[in-house]
Short mmCIF file of C-alpha atoms in Angstrom, two decimals:
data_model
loop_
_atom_site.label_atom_id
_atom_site.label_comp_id
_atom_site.label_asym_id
_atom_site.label_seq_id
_atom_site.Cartn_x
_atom_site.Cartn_y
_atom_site.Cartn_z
CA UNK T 1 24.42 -10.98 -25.35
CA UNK T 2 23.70 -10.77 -21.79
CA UNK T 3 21.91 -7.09 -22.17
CA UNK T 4 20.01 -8.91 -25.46
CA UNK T 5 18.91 -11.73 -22.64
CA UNK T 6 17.76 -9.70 -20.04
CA UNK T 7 15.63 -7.40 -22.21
CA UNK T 8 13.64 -10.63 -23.42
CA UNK T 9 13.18 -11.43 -19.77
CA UNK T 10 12.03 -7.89 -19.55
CA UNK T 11 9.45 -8.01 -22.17
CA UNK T 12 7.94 -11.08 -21.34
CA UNK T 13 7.24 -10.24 -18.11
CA UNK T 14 5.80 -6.88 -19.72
CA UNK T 15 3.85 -8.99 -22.07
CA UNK T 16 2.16 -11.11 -19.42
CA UNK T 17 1.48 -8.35 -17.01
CA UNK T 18 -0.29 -6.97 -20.32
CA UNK T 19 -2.21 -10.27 -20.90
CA UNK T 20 -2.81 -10.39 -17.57
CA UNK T 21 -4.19 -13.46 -15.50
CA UNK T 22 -2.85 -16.80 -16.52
CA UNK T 23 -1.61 -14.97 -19.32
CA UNK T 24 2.00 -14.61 -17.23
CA UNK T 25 2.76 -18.26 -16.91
CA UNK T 26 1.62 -18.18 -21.33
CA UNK T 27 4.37 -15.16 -21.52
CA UNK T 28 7.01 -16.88 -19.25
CA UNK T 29 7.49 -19.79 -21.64
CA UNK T 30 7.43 -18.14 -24.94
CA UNK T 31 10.31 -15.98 -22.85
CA UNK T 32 12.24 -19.10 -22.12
CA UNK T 33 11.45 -20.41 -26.03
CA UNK T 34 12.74 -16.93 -27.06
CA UNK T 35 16.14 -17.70 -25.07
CA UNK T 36 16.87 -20.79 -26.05
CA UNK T 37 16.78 -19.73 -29.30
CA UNK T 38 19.21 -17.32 -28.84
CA UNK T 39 21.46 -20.28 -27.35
CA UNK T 40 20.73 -20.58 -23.50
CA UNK T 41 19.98 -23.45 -22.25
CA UNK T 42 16.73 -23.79 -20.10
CA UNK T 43 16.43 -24.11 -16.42
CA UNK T 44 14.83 -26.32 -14.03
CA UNK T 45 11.22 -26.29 -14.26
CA UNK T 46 9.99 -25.56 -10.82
CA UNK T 47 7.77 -29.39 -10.83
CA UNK T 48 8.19 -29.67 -7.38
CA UNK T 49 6.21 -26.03 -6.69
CA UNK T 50 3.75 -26.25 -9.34
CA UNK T 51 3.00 -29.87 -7.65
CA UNK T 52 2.51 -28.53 -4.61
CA UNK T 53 0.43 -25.67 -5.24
CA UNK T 54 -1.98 -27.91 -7.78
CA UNK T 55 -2.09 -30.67 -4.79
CA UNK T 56 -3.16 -27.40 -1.77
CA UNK T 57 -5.62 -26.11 -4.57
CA UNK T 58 -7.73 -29.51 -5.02
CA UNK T 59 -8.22 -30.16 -1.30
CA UNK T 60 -9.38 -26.29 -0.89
CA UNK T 61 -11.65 -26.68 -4.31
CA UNK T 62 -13.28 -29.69 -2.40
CA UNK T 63 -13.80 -27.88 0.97
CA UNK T 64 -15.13 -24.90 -1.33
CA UNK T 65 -17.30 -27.06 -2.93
CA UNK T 66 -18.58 -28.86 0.57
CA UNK T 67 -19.93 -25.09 1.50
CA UNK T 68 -16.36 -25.06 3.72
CA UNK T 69 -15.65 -21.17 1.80
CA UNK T 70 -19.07 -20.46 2.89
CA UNK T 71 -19.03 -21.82 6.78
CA UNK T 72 -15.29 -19.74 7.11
CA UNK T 73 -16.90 -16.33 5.88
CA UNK T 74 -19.54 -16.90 8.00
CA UNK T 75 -17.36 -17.07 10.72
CA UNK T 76 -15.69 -13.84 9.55
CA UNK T 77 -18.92 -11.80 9.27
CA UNK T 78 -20.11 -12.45 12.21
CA UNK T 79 -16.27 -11.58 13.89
CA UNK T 80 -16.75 -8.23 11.72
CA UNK T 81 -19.80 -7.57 12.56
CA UNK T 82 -19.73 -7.80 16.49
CA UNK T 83 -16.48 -5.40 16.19
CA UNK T 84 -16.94 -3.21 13.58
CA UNK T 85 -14.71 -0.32 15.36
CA UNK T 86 -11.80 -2.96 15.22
CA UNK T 87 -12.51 -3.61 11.32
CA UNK T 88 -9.12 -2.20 10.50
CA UNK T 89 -7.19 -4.94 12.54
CA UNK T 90 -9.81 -7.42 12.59
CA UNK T 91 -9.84 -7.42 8.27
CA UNK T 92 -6.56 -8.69 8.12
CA UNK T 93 -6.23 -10.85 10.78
CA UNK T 94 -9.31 -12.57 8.79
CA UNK T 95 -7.38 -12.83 5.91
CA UNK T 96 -3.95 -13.33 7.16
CA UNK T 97 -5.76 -16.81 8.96
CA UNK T 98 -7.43 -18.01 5.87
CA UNK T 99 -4.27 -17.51 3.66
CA UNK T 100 -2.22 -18.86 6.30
CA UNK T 101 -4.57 -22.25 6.85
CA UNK T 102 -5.37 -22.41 2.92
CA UNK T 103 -1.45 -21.66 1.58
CA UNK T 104 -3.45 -19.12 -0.88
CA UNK T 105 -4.21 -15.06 -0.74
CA UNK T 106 -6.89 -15.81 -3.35
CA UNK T 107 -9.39 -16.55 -0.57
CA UNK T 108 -9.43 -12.84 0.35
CA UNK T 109 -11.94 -12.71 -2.70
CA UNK T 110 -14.46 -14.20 -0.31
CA UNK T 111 -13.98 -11.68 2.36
CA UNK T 112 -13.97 -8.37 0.51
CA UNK T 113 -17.34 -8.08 0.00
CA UNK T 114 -17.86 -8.50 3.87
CA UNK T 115 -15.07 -5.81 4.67
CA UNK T 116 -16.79 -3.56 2.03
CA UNK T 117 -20.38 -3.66 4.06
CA UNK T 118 -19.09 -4.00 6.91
CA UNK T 119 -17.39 -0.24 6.40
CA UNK T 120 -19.73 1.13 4.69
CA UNK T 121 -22.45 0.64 7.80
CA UNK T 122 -19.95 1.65 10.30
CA UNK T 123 -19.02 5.74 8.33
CA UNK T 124 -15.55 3.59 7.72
CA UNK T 125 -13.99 4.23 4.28
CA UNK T 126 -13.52 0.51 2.77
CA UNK T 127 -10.32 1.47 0.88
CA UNK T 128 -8.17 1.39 4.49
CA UNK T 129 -9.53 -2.52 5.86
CA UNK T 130 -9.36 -3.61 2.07
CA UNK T 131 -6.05 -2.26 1.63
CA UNK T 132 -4.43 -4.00 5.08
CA UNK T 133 -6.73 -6.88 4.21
CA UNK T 134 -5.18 -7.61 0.50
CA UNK T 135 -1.78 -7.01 1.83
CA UNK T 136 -2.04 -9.13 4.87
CA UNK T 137 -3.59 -11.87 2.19
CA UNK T 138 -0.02 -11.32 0.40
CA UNK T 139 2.71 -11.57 3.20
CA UNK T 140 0.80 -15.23 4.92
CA UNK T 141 2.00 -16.75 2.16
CA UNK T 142 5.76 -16.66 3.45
CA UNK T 143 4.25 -18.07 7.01
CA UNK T 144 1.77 -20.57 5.93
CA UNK T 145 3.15 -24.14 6.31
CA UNK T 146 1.98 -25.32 3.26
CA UNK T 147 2.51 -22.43 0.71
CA UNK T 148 4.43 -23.56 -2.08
CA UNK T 149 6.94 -20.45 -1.21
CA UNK T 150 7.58 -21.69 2.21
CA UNK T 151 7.86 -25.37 1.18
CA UNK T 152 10.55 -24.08 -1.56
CA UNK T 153 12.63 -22.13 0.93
CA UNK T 154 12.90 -24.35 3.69
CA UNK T 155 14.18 -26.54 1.67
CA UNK T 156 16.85 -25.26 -0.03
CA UNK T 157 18.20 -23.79 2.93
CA UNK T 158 18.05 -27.14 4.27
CA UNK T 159 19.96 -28.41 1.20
CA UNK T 160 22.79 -25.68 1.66
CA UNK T 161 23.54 -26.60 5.02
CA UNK T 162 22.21 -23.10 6.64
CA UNK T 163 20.84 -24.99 9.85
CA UNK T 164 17.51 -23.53 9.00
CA UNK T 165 14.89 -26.16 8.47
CA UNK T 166 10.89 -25.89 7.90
CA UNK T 167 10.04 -25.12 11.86
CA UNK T 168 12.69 -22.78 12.17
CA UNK T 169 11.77 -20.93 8.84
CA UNK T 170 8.06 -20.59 10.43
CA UNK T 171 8.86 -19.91 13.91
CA UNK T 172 10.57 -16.55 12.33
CA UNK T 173 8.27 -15.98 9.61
CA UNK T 174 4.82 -16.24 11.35
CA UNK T 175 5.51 -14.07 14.24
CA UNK T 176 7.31 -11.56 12.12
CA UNK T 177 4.52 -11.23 9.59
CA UNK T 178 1.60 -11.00 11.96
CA UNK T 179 2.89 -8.54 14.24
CA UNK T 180 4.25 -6.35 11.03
CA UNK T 181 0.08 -6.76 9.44
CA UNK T 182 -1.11 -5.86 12.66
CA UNK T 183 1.73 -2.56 13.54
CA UNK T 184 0.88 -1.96 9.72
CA UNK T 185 -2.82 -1.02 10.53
CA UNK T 186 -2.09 1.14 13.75
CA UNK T 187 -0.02 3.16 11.59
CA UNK T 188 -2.28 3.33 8.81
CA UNK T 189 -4.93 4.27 11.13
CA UNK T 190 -3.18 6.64 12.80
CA UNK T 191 -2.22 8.28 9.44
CA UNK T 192 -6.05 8.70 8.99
CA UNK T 193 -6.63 10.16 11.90
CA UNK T 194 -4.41 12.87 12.07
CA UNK T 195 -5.72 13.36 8.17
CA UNK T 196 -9.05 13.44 8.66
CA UNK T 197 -9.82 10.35 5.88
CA UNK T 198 -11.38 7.98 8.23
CA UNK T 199 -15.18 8.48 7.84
CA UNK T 200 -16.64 7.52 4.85
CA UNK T 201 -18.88 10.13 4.97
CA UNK T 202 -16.24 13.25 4.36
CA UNK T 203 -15.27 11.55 0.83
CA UNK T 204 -16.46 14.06 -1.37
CA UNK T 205 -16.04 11.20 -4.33
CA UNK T 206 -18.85 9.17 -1.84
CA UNK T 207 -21.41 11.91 -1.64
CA UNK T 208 -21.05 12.08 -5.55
CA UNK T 209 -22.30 8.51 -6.01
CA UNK T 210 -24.61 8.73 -3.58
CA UNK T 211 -26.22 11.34 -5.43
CA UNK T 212 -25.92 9.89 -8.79
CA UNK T 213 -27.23 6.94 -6.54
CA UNK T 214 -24.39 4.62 -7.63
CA UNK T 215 -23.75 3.48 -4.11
CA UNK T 216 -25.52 0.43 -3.28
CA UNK T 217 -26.90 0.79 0.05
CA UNK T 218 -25.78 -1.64 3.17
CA UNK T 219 -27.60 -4.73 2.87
CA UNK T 220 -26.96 -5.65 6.47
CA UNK T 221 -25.79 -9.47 7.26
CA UNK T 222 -26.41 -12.24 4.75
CA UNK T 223 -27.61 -15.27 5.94
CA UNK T 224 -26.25 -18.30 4.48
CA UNK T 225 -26.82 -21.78 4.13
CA UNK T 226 -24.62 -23.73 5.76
CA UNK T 227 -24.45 -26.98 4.33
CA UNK T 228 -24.33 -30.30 6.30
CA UNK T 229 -20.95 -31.03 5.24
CA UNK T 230 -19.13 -27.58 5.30
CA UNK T 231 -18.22 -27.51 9.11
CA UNK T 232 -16.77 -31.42 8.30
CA UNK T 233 -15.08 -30.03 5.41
CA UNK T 234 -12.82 -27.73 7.29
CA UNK T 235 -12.29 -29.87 10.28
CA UNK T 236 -11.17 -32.49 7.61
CA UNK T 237 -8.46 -29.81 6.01
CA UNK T 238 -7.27 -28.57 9.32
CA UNK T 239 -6.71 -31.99 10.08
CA UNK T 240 -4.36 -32.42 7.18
CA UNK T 241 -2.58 -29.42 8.03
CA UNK T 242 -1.88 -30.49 11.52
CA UNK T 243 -0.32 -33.74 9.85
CA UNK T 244 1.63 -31.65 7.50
CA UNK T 245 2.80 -29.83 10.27
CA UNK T 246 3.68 -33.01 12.61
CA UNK T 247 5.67 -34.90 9.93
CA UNK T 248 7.70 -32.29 9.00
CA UNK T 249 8.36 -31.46 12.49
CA UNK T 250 9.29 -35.57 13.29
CA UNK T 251 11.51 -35.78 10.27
CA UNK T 252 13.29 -32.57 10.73
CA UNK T 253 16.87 -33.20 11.52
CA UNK T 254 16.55 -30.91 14.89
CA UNK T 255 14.00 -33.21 16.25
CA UNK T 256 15.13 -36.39 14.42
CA UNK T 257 12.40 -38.55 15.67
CA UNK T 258 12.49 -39.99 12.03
CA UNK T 259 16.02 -39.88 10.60
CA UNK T 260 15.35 -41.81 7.37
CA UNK T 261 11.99 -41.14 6.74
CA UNK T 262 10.01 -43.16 3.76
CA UNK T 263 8.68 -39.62 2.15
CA UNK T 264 10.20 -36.32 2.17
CA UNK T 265 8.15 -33.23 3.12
CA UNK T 266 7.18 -32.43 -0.11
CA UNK T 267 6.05 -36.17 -1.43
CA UNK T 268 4.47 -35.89 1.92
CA UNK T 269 2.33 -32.67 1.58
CA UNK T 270 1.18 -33.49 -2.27
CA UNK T 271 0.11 -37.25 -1.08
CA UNK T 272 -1.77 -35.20 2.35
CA UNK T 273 -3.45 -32.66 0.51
CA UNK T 274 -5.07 -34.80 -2.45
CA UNK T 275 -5.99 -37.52 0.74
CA UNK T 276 -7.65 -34.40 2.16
CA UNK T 277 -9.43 -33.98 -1.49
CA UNK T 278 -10.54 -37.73 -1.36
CA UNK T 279 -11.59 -38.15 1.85
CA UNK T 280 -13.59 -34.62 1.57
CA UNK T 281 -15.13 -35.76 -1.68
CA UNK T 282 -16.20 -39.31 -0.23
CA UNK T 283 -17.47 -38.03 3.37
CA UNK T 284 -19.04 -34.77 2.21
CA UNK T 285 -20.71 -36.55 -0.59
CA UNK T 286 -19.14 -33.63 -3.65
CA UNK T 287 -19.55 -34.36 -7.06
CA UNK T 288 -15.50 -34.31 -8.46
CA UNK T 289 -17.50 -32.70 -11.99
CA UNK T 290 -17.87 -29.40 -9.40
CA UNK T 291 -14.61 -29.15 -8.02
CA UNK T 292 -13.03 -27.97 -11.69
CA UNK T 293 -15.89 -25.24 -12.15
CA UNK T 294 -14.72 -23.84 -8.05
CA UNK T 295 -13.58 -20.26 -8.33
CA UNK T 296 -10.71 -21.41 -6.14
CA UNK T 297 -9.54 -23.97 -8.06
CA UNK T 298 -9.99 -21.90 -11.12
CA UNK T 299 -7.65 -19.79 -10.10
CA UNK T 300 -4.94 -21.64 -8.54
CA UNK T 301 -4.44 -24.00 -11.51
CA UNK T 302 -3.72 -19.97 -13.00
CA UNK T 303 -1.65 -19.88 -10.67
CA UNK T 304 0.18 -22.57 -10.86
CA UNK T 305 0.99 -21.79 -14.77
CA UNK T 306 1.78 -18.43 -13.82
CA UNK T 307 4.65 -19.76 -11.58
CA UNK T 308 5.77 -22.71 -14.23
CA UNK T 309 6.16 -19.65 -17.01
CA UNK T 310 7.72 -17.38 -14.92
CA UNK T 311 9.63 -19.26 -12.42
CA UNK T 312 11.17 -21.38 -15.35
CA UNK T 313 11.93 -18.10 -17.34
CA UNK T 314 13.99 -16.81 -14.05
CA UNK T 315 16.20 -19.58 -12.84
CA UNK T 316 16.92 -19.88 -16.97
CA UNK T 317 18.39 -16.77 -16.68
CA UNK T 318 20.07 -16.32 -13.63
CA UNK T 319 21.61 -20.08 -14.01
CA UNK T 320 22.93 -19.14 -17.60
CA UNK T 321 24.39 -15.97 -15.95
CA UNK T 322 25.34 -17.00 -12.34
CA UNK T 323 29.13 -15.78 -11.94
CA UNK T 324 28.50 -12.50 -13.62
CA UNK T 325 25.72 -11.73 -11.36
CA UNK T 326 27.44 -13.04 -8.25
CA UNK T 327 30.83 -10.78 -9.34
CA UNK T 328 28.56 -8.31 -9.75
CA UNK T 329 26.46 -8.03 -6.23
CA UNK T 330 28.68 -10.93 -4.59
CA UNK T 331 30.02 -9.20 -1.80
CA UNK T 332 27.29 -6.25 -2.13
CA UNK T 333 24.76 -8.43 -0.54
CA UNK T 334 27.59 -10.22 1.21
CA UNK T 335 28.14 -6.90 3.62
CA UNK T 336 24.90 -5.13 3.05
CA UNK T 337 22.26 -7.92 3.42
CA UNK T 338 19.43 -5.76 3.79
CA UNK T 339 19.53 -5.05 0.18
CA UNK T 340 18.54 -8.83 -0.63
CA UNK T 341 14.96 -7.83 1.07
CA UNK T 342 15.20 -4.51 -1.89
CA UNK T 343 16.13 -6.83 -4.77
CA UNK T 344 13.15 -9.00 -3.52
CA UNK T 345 10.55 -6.60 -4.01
CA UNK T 346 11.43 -5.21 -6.98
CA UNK T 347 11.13 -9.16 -8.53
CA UNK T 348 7.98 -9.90 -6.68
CA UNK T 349 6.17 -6.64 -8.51
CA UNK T 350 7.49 -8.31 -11.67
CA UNK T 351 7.48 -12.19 -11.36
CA UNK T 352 3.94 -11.99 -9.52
CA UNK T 353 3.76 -14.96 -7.32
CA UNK T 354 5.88 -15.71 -3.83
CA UNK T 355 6.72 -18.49 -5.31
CA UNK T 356 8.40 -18.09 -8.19
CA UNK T 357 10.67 -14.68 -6.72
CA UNK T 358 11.68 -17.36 -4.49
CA UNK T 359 12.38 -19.98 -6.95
CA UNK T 360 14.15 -17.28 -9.21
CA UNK T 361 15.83 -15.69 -6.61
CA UNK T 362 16.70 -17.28 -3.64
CA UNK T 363 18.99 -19.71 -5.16
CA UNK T 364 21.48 -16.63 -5.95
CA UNK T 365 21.48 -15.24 -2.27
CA UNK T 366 22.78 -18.56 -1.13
CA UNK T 367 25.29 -18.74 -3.99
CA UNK T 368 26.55 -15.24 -2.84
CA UNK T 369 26.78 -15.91 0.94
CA UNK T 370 23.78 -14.00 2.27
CA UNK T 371 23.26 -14.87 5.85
CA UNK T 372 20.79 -17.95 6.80
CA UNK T 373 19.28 -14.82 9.32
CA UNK T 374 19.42 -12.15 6.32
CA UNK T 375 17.77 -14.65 3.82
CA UNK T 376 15.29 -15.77 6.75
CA UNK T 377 14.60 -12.14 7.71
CA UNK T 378 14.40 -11.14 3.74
CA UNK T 379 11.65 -14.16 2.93
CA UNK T 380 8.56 -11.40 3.31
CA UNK T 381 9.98 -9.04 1.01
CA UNK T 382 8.71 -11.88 -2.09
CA UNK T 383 5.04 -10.43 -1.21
CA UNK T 384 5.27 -7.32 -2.81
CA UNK T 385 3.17 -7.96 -5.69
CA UNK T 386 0.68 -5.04 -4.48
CA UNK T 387 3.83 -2.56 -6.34
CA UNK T 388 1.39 -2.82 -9.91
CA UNK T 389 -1.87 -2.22 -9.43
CA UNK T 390 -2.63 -5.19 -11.31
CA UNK T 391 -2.80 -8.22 -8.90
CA UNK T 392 -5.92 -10.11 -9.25
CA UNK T 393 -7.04 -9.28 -5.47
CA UNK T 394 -5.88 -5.68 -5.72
CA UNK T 395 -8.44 -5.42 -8.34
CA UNK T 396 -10.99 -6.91 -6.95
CA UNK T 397 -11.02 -5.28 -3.98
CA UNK T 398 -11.32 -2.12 -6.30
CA UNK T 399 -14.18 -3.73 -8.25
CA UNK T 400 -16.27 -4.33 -4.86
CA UNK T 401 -15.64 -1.17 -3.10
CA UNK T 402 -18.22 0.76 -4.67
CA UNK T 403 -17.83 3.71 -2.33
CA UNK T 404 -15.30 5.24 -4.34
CA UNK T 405 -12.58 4.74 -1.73
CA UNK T 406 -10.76 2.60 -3.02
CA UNK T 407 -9.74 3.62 -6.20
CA UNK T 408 -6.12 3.63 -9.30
CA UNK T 409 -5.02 6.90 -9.90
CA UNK T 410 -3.72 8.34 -12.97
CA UNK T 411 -0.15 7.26 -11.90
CA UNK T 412 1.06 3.97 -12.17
CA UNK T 413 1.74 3.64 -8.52
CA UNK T 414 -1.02 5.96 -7.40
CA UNK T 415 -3.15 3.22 -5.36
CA UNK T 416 -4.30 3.10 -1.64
CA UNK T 417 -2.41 -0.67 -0.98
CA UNK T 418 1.32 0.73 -2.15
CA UNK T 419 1.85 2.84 1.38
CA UNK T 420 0.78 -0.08 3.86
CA UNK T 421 2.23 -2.75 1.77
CA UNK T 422 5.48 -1.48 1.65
CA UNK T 423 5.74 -0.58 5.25
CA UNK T 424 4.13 -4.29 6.12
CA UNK T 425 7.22 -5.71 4.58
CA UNK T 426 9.47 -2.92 6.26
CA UNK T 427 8.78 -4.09 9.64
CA UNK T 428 8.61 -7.51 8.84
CA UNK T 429 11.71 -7.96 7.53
CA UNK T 430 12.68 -5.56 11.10
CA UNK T 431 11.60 -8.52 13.07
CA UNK T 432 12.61 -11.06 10.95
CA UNK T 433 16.32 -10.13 12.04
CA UNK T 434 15.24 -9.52 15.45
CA UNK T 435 13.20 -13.35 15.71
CA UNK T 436 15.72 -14.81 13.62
CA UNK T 437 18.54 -14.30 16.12
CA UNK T 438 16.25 -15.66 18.55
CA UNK T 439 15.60 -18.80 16.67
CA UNK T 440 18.73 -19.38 14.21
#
């Protein structure tokens, strides 16, 4: 029966990566209807991180809305532009920021086509900055202080009793993660280099186009209009971010400025963020009508039904089968708990969100005794959704790079962001250990 259970876990997540889009979430709960019928009972839905991400999304549609998007890529194209021969560190540390600030990798959409020109006037192939870029959009999410992921995590290892709170979870994850995005582009450049693939000019699939004339030509900087209220918009969301940041830190039981505190950190970031919305909407003058047709909240209302499907259709699973899994791996992961960051990735290509792997997963590593410094250290490894080529930023950066660079092979797992993803999360999981015996 357990076999029988596991296969319809297997096909709806083979269904939804099918359907595609918000498709997954659609897929995850005819999976769990599809279970129950075959007598388990249903898990937790994950409320608490749907909440959270719907709450982040509103105050980022709003600041999208204010021309806030606009004034931040702005800001990246001129940082690109100035330093074009630093575009393959500069790319992600763009993105790695913005997903970081925003708790989202979808606003790497708005940088791409920046990153593509920006290459493309500079003899740099776009498929190498795009690649780190996408990735580095991926792995913020486990350091950005009010990602749904991190939110989840901290808190359960709270809950167990690890001694790992929310600062202690970031002041391991951010360091880890930036330093592994930025060692992950000096390797990938150095790859290039003693290749030969750097200039965009010796791509034989590049000369092709520009024959055909395919390739549109560089267009040079945009200028856009920056909109009275879009510079007030982000000072307005950074300014709730700080105070997610403070009250966490003054009710955290290492600090204990607060010991019985009137909201807990997750009451307290929903409540934040949609003040953020309001106080956006009323100073910036928006129209609420525009905030449902943003592209960013578009897509993270997909994303949060991607996670309620999905994360649902794990934990019913795994809960329903707890002890045989735990007998099974128990004291696997117990003694080798490196393999938690393997088991990780594997879920992540399948699950397709940080924050349900974590919500699915996590749960069982503290059930079998993984380490508070293994789990910490392990947290990046829920970012590999770049393992299918079908992410929603892995394609568009495909779609924009018109070059030819960046393109899906014939293969499955023939695509230019497998390599540097998957030796991002390498080293970041490296320094997780070595920053979480430092900090835990």
């Amino acid at each position: 029966m357990m076999a029988l259970q596991f296969l319809v876990v297997l096909a709806a997540i083979f269904l939804g990566a099918r359907l595609g889009g918000i498709g997954i979430g659609f897929a995850g709960g005819l999976g769990v209807l599809v279970l129950a019928l075959l007598g388990v009972t249903p898990g937790n839905m994950p409320l608490d991180v749907v909440s959270i991400i719907m709450s982040v999304i509103a105050a980022i549609a709003a600041m999208q809305v204010a021309g806030g998007m606009d004034y931040l890529v702005d800001l990246a194209d001129k940082a690109l532009r100035k330093n074009p021969k630093y575009l393959n560190f500069l790319a992600p540390v763009i993105t790695y920021l913005m997903t970081i600030m925003a708790g989202t990798g979808h606003t790497a959409f708005s940088t791409m086509p920046v990153i593509t020109e920006v290459a493309k006037e500079n003899d740099i192939r776009p498929a190498r900055p795009l690649s780190i870029a996408v990735v580095a959009s991926q792995i913020a999410i486990t350091a950005s202080p009010i990602s749904a992921a991190v939110v989840f995590f901290s808190g359960m290892l709270e809950e167990a009793g690890t001694g790992v709170d929310y600062i202690t979870l970031l002041m391991v994850a951010i360091p880890s993660t930036f330093f592994a995005c930025m060692a992950t582009a000096a390797i990938m450049m150095g790859i290039d280099k003693v290749r030969g693939t750097s200039k965009l000019s010796t791509l034989p699939e590049y000369q092709r186009r520009l024959e055909a004339g395919t390739v549109a030509p560089p267009t040079g900087r945009t200028e856009r209009e920056i909109t009275k209220g879009a510079r007030l918009s982000v000072l307005i969301f950074c300014l709730g971010l700080l105070t997610v940041m403070t009250y966490a830190t003054i009710i955290s039981d290492k600090v204990g400025l607060v010991e019985e505190p009137v909201m807990g950190r997750d009451a307290a970031i929903i409540s934040i963020m949609l003040g953020v919305a309001a106080i956006i909407v009323i100073l910036c003058k928006v129209q609420t009508s525009e905030i449902l047709g943003a592209s960013t909240f578009k897509s993270g209302m997909s994303a949060a039904i991607c996670v309620l499907g999905v994360a649902w259709l794990g934990t019913t699973f795994v809960k329903a089968h707890e002890e045989a899994i735990l007998t099974a791996s128990g004291d696997l992961l117990r003694d080798n708990t490196w393999l938690l960051a393997v088991i990780l990735v594997f879920a992540a290509a399948l699950l397709y969100s940080q924050a349900a792997t974590s919500k699915a997963l996590m749960p069982l590593a503290v059930v079998a005794g993984v380490s508070p410094i293994g789990m910490v250290a392990a947290f990046p490894a829920v970012s590999a959704l770049f393992i299918l080529p079908t992410y929603p930023t892995l394609l568009a950066a495909v779609e924009m790079d018109d070059t030819g660079s960046t393109q899906i092979g014939k293969a499955i797992f023939n695509h230019p962001f497998l390599v540097p993803g998957l030796i991002n999360i390498a080293i970041a999981v490296a320094l997780g250990y070595g920053f979480g015996v430092l900090a835990i």
